[in-house]
Short mmCIF file of C-alpha atoms in Angstrom, two decimals:
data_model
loop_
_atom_site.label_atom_id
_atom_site.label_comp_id
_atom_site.label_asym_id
_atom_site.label_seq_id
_atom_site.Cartn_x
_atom_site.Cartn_y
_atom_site.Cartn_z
CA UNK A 22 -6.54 -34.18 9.61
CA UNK A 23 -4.45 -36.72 8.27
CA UNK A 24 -2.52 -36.05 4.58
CA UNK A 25 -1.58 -39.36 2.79
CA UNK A 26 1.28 -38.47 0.17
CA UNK A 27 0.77 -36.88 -3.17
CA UNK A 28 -0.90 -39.08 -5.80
CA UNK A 29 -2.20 -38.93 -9.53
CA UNK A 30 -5.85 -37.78 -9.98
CA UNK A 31 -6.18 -41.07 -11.66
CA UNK A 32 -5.15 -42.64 -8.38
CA UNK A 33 -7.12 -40.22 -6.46
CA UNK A 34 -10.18 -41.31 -7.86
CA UNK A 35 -9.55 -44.49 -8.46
CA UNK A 36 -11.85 -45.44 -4.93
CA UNK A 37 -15.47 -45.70 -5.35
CA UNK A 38 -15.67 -43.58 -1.92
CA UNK A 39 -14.14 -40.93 -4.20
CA UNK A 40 -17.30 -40.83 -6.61
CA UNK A 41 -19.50 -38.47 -3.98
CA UNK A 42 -16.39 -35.93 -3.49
CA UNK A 43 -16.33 -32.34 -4.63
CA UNK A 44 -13.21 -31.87 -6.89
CA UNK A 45 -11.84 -28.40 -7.03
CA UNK A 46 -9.35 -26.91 -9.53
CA UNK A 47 -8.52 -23.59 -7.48
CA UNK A 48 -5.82 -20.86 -8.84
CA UNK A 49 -6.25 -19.26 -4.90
CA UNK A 50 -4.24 -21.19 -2.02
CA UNK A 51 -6.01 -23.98 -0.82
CA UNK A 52 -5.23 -23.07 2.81
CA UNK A 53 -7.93 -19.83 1.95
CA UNK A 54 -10.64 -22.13 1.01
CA UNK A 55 -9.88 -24.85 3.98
CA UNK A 56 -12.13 -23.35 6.68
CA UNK A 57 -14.80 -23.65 4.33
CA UNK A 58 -14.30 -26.85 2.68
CA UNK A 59 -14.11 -28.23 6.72
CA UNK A 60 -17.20 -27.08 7.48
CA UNK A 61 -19.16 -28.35 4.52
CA UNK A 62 -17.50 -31.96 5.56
CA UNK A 63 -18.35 -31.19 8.65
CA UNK A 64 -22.31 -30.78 8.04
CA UNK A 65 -22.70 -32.63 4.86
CA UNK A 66 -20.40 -35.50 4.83
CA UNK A 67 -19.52 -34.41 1.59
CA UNK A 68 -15.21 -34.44 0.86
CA UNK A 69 -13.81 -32.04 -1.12
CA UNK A 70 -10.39 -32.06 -2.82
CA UNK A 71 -8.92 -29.36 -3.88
CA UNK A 72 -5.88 -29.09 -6.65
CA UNK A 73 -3.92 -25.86 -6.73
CA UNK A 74 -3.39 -24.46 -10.43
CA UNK A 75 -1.47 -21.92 -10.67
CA UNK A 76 -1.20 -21.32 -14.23
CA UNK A 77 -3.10 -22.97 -17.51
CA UNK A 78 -6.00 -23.77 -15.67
CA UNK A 79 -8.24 -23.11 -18.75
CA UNK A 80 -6.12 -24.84 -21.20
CA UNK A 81 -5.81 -28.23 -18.80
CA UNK A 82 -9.83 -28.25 -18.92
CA UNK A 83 -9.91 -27.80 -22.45
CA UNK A 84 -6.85 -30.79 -22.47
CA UNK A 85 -9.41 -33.13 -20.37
CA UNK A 86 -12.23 -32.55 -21.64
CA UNK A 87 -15.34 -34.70 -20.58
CA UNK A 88 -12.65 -37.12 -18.59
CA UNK A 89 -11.56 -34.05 -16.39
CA UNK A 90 -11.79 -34.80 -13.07
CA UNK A 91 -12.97 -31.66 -11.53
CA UNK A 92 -16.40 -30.59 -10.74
CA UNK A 93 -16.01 -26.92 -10.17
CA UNK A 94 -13.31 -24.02 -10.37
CA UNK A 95 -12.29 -21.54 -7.95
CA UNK A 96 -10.57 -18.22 -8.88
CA UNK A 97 -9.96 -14.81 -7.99
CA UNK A 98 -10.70 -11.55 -10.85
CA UNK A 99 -13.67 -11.52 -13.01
CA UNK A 100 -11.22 -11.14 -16.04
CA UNK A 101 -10.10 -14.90 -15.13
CA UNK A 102 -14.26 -16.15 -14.12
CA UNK A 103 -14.78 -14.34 -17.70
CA UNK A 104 -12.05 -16.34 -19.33
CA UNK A 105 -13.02 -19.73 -17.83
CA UNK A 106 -16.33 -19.05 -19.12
CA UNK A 107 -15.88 -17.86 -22.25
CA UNK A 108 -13.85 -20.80 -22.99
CA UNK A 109 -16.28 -23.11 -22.93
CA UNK A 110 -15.53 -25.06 -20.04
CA UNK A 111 -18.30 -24.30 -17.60
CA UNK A 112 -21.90 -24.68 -17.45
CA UNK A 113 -24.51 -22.84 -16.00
CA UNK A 114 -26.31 -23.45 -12.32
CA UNK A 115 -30.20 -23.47 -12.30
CA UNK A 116 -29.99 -22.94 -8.53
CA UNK A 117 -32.70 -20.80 -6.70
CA UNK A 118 -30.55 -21.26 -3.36
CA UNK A 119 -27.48 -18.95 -5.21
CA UNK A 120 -29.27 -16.48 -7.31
CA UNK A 121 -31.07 -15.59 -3.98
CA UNK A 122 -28.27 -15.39 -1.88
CA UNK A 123 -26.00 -13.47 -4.85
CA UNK A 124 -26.35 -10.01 -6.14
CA UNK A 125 -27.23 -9.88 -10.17
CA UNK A 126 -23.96 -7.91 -9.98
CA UNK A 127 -21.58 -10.58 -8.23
CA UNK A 128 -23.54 -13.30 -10.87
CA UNK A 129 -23.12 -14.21 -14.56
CA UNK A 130 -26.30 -13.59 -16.13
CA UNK A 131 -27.47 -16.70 -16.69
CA UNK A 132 -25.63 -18.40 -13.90
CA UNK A 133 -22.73 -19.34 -15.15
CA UNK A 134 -20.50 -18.27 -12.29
CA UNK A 135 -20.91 -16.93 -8.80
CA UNK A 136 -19.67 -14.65 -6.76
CA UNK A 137 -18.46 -15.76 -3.03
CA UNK A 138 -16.49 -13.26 -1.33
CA UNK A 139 -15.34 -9.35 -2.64
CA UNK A 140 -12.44 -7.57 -1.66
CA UNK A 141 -11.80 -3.52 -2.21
CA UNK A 142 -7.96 -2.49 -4.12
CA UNK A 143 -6.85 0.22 -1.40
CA UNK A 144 -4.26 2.05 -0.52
CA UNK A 145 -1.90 1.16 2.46
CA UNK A 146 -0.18 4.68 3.94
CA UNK A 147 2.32 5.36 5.96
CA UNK A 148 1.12 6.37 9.60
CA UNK A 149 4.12 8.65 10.32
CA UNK A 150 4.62 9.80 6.27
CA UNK A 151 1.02 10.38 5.07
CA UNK A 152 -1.12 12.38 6.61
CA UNK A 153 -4.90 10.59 7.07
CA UNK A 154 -7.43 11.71 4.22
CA UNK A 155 -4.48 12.91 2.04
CA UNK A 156 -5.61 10.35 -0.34
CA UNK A 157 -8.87 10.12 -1.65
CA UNK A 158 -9.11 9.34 -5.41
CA UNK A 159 -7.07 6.65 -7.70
CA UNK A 160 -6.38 9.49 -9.90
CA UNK A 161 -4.23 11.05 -7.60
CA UNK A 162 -2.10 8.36 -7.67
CA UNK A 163 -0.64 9.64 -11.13
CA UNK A 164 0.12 13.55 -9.25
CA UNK A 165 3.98 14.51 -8.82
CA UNK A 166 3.59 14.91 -5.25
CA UNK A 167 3.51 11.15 -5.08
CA UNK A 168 7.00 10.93 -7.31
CA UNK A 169 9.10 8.54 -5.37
CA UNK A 170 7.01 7.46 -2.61
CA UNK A 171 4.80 4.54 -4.31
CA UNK A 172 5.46 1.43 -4.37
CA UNK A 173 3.52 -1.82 -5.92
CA UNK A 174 3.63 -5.66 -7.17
CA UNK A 175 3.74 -5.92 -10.91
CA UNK A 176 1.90 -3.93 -13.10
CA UNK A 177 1.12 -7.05 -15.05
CA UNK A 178 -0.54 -9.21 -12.18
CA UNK A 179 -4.47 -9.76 -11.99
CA UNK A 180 -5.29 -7.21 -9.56
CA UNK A 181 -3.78 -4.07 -10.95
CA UNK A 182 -4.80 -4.89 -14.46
CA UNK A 183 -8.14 -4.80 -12.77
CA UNK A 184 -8.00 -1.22 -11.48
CA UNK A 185 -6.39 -0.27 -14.75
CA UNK A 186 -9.44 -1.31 -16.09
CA UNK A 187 -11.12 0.11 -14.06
CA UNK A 188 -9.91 3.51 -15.34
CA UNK A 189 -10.56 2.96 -18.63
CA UNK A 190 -14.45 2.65 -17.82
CA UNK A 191 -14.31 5.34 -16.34
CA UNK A 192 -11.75 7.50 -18.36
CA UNK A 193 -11.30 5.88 -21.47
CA UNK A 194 -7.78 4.59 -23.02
CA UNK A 195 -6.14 7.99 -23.58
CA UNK A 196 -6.49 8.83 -20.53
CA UNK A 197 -5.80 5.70 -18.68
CA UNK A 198 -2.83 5.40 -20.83
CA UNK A 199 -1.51 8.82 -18.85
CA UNK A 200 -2.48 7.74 -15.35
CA UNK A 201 -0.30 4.71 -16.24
CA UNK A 202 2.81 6.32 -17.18
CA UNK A 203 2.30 8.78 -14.21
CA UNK A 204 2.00 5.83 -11.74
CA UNK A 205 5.24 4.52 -13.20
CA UNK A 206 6.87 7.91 -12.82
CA UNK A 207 6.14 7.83 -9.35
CA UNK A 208 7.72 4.44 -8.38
CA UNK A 209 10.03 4.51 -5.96
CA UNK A 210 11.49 0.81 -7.12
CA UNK A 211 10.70 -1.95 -9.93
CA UNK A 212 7.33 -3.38 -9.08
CA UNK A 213 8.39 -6.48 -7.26
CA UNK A 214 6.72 -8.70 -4.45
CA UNK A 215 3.18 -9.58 -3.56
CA UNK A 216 0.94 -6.70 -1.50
CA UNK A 217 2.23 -7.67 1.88
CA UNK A 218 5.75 -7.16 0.40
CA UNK A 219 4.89 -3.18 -0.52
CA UNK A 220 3.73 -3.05 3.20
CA UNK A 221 7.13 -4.34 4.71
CA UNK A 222 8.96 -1.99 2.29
CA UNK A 223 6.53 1.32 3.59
CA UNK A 224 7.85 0.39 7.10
CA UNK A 225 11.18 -0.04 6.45
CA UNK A 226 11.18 3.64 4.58
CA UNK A 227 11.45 2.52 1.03
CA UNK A 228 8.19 4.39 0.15
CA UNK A 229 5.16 5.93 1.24
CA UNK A 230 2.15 4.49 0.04
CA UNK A 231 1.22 1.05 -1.89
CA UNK A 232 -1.83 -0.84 -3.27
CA UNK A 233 -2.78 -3.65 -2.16
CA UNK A 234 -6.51 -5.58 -1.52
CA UNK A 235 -8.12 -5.37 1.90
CA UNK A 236 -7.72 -8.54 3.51
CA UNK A 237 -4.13 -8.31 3.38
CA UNK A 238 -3.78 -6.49 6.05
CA UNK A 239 -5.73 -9.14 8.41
CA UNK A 240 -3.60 -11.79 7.41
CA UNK A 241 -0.38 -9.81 8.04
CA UNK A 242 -2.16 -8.88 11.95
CA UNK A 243 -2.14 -12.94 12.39
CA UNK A 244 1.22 -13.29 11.82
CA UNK A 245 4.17 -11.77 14.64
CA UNK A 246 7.12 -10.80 11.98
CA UNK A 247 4.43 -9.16 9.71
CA UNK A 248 2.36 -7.39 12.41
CA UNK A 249 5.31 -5.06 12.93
CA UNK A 250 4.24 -4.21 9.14
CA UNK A 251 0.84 -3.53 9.37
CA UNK A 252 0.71 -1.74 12.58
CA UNK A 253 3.17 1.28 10.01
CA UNK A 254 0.17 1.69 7.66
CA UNK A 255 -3.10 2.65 7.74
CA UNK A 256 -6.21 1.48 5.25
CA UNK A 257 -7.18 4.16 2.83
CA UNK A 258 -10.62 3.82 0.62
CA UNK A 259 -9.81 6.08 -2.66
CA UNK A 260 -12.40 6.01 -5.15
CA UNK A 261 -12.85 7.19 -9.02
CA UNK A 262 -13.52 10.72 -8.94
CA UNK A 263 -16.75 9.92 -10.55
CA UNK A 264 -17.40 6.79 -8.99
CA UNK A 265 -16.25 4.50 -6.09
CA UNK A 266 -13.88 2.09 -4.71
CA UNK A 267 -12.90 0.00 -7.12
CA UNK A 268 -14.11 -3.96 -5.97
CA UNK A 269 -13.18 -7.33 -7.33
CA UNK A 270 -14.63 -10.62 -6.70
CA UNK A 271 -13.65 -14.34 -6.34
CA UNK A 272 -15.51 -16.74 -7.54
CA UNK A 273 -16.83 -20.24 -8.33
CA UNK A 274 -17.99 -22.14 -11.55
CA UNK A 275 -19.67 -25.33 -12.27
CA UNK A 276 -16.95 -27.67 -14.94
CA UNK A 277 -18.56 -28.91 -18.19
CA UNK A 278 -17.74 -32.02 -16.94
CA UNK A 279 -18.31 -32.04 -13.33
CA UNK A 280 -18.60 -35.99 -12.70
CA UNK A 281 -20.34 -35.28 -9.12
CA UNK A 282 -22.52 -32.26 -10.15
CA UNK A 283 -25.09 -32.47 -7.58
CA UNK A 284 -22.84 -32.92 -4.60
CA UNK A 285 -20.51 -29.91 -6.10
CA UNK A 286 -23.90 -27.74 -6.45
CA UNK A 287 -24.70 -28.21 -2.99
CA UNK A 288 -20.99 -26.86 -2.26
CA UNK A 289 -21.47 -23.93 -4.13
CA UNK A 290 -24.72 -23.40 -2.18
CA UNK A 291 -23.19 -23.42 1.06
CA UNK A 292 -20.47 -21.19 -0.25
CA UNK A 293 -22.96 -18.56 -0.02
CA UNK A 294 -24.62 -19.96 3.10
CA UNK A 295 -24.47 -17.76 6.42
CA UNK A 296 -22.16 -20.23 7.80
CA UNK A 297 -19.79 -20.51 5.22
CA UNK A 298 -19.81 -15.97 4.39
CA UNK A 299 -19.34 -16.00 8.16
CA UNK A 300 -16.01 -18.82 7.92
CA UNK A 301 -14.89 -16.29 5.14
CA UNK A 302 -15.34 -13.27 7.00
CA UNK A 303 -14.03 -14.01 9.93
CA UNK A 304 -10.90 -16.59 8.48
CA UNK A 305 -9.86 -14.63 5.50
CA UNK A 306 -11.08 -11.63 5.71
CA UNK A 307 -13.00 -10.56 2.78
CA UNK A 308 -16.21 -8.88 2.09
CA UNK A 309 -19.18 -11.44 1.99
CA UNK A 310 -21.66 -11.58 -0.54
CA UNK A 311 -24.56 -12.46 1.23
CA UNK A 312 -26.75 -9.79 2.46
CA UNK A 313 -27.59 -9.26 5.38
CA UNK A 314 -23.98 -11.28 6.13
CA UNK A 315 -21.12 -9.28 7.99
CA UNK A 316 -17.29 -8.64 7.92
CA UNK A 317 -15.49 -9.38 10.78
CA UNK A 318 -15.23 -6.95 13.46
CA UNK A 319 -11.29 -6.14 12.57
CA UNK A 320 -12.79 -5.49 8.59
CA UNK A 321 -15.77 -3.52 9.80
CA UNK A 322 -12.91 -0.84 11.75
CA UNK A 323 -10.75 -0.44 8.95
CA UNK A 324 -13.88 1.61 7.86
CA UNK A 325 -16.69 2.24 4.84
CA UNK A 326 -16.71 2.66 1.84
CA UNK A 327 -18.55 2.89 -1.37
CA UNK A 328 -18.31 0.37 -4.33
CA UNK A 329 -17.90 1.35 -7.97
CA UNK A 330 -20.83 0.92 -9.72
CA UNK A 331 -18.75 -0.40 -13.01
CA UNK A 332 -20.36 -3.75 -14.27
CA UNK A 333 -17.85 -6.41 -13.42
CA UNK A 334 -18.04 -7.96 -16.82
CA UNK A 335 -17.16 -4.19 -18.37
CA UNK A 336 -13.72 -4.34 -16.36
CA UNK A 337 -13.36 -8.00 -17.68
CA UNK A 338 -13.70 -6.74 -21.42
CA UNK A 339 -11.22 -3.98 -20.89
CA UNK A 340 -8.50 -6.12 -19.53
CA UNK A 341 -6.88 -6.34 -22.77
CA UNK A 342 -6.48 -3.24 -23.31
CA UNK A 343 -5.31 -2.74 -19.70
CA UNK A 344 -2.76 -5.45 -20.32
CA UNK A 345 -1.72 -3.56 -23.72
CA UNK A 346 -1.18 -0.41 -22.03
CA UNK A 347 1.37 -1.78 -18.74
CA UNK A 348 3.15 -2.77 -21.40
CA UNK A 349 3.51 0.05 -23.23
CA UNK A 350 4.58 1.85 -20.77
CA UNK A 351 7.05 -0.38 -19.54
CA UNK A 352 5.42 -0.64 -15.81
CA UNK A 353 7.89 -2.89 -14.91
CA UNK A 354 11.16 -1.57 -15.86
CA UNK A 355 14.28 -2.00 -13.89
CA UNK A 356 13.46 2.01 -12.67
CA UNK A 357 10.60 4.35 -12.91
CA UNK A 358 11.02 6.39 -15.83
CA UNK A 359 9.90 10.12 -17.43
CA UNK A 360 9.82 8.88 -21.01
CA UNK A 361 6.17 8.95 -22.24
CA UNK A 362 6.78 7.45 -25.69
CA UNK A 363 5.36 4.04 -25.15
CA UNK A 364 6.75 0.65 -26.90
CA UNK A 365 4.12 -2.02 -27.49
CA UNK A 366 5.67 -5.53 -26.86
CA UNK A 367 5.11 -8.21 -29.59
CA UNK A 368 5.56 -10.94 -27.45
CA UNK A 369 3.57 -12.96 -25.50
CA UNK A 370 3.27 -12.10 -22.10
CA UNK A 371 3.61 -13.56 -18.81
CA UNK A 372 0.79 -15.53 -19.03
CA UNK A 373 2.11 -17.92 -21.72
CA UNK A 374 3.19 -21.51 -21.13
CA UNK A 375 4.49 -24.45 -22.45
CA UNK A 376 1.77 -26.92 -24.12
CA UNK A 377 4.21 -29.86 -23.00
CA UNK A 378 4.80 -28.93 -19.32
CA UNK A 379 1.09 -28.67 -18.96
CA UNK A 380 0.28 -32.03 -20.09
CA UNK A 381 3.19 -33.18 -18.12
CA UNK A 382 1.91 -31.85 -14.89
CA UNK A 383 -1.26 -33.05 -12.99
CA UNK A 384 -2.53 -31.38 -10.42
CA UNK A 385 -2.88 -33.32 -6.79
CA UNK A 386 -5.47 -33.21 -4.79
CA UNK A 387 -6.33 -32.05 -1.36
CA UNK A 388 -9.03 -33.05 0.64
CA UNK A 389 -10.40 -33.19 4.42
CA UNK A 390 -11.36 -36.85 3.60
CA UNK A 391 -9.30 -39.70 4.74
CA UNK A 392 -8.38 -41.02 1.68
CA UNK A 393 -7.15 -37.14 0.41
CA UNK A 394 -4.14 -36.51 -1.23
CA UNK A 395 -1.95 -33.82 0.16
CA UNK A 396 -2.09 -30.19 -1.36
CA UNK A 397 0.39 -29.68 -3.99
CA UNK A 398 1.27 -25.96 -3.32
CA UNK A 399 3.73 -23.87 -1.62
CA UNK A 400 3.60 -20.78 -3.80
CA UNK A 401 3.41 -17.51 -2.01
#
């Protein structure tokens, strides 16, 4: 496939070809979706572009309005497909093709977002260090005998503010307030780094276990320098002690103004296709939605497991207070701490942003047309 250089969306879609395209704002590396936006092309003709935004994606909808240029979103977290909805920018899908193919759960209600792919928040372990079935609950994770020998990405980021929530639904604010400070306690170094990053650091002896999602640990087996990583750890499937693993979701939505909203509803359908769940199996692997549909073989041996039962929306309405209570604790202090006097912080947060700087930036398309622009991302 041939990239031109980077252009403005204006000049993107200047083209009548361009009318007919898909456009994708996507907060998840385009390179993850690419398997499945080539085979769509591939059967349908159809081009999609995608534009990485990594942050303000709700507030650059809300900036464009009816004149945005994007037919759908792509994101990772229900808190985030929550947000995105809640704002105002979506609309629902009268589709009989995706509320077949996707679980009520792994739905909005009334179809205002969908569920593509799922992915479990496990715990990597140390072959040599940890013996196998020594972990079995998330609550554990708070117990002394782990002081030292965790390690994890920021408290603050999407994925651990979803299994924080997750123990408030199941534990309530007090409680998960404790586990918290416990899991801070036990650190054995300032939450820095992405999951693969907690894996390298297990096999080079900084610490014994880590959390991290699933499909990780696939990606790290494709690549020679991490392999070395992956092959020191094993997959562990704790669960709620009165429920299950705790599962997450990426997802899709339809804009509000979504200028090619037929040709970006048959996307979504085939996002859910047995094709496409198979591309995302097998490429990225994650947990397809589809039933009936399969992980890969290297998924299906890291072995079962049992979902929580927790509503997704019920983890997206405790995220607040999730977010509140990492930062009362300090999660992400220089060093792990005893202290369990809590501060709340007045300000922001990292999600904030400058107004200006998002006005000032406009995402660039990707596509597996000939007249694409190139992707504009090299984040981690």
């Amino acid at each position: 496939m041939t990239l031109r250089p980077v252009l403005t969306i204006a000049a993107a879609l200047a083209g009548t070809s361009a009318l007919a395209d898909v456009n994708v704002y996507t907060t998840r590396q385009p390179e993850l979706i690419q398997p499945v936006v080539d085979a769509f092309t591939e059967e349908t003709g159809i081009a999609v572009n995608l534009a990485f935004v990594e942050d303000g994606l709700v507030e650059r909808l809300q900036a464009e309005g009816q004149r945005s240029p994007a037919d759908l979103v792509m994101t990772v977290d229900i808190a985030n497909l929550s947000q995105i909805v809640d704002a105002g920018v979506t609309q629902p899908v009268e589709s009989d093709v995706l509320m077949e193919a996707v679980p009520a759960n792994l739905r909005g209600e009334n179809g205002e977002w969908f569920g593509v792919t799922t992915r479990a928040r496990i715990v990597y372990a140390s072959q040599e260090r940890v013996a196998d079935g020594e972990i079995t609950t998330y609550e554990d994770l708070a117990s002394d005998k782990w002081e030292g020998r965790i390690c994890t990405r920021s408290g603050l980021h999407d994925y651990n503010l979803a299994l924080v929530s997750g123990i408030i639904a199941h534990h309530g604010e007090e409680y998960a307030k404790e586990w918290a400070q416990g899991v801070k306690d036990n650190l054995a170094r300032k939450p820095e780094g992405n999951d693969r990053a907690q894996v390298k650091a297990i096999w080079a002896g900084e610490c014994d276990i880590s959390l991290g999602n699933t499909y990780y640990m696939g990606k790290m087996l494709e690549d020679e320098e991490q392999t070395e990583w992956a092959n020191a750890v094993r997959i562990t499937f704790p669960a709620f002690e009165n429920g299950g693993t705790h599962v997450n979701v990426s997802g899709v939505a339809l804009t509000q103004s979504a200028p090619n909203k037929d040709e970006a509803v048959k996307f979504m359908e085939f996002l859910v296709s047995p094709q496409a769940q198979e591309v995302y199996a097998e490429a990225n692997y994650e947990y397809p939605v589809l039933g009936g549909a399969q992980a890969s073989e290297l998924v299906q041996g890291w072995g079962e497991f049992t979902a929580d039962d927790t509503p997704l929306p019920t983890l997206a309405d405790h995220r607040a207070a999730a977010l509140r209570i990492m930062e009362e604790v300090n999660f992400d202090a220089d060093r792990p701490s005893s202290e369990r006097k809590a501060r709340l912080h007045s300000e922001s947060g990292p999600f904030s942003f400058h107004y200006r700087d998002l006005i000032n930036q406009a995402p660039a398309f990707s596509s597996s047309s000939s007249h694409s622009v190139s992707a504009a991302s090299n984040a981690a």
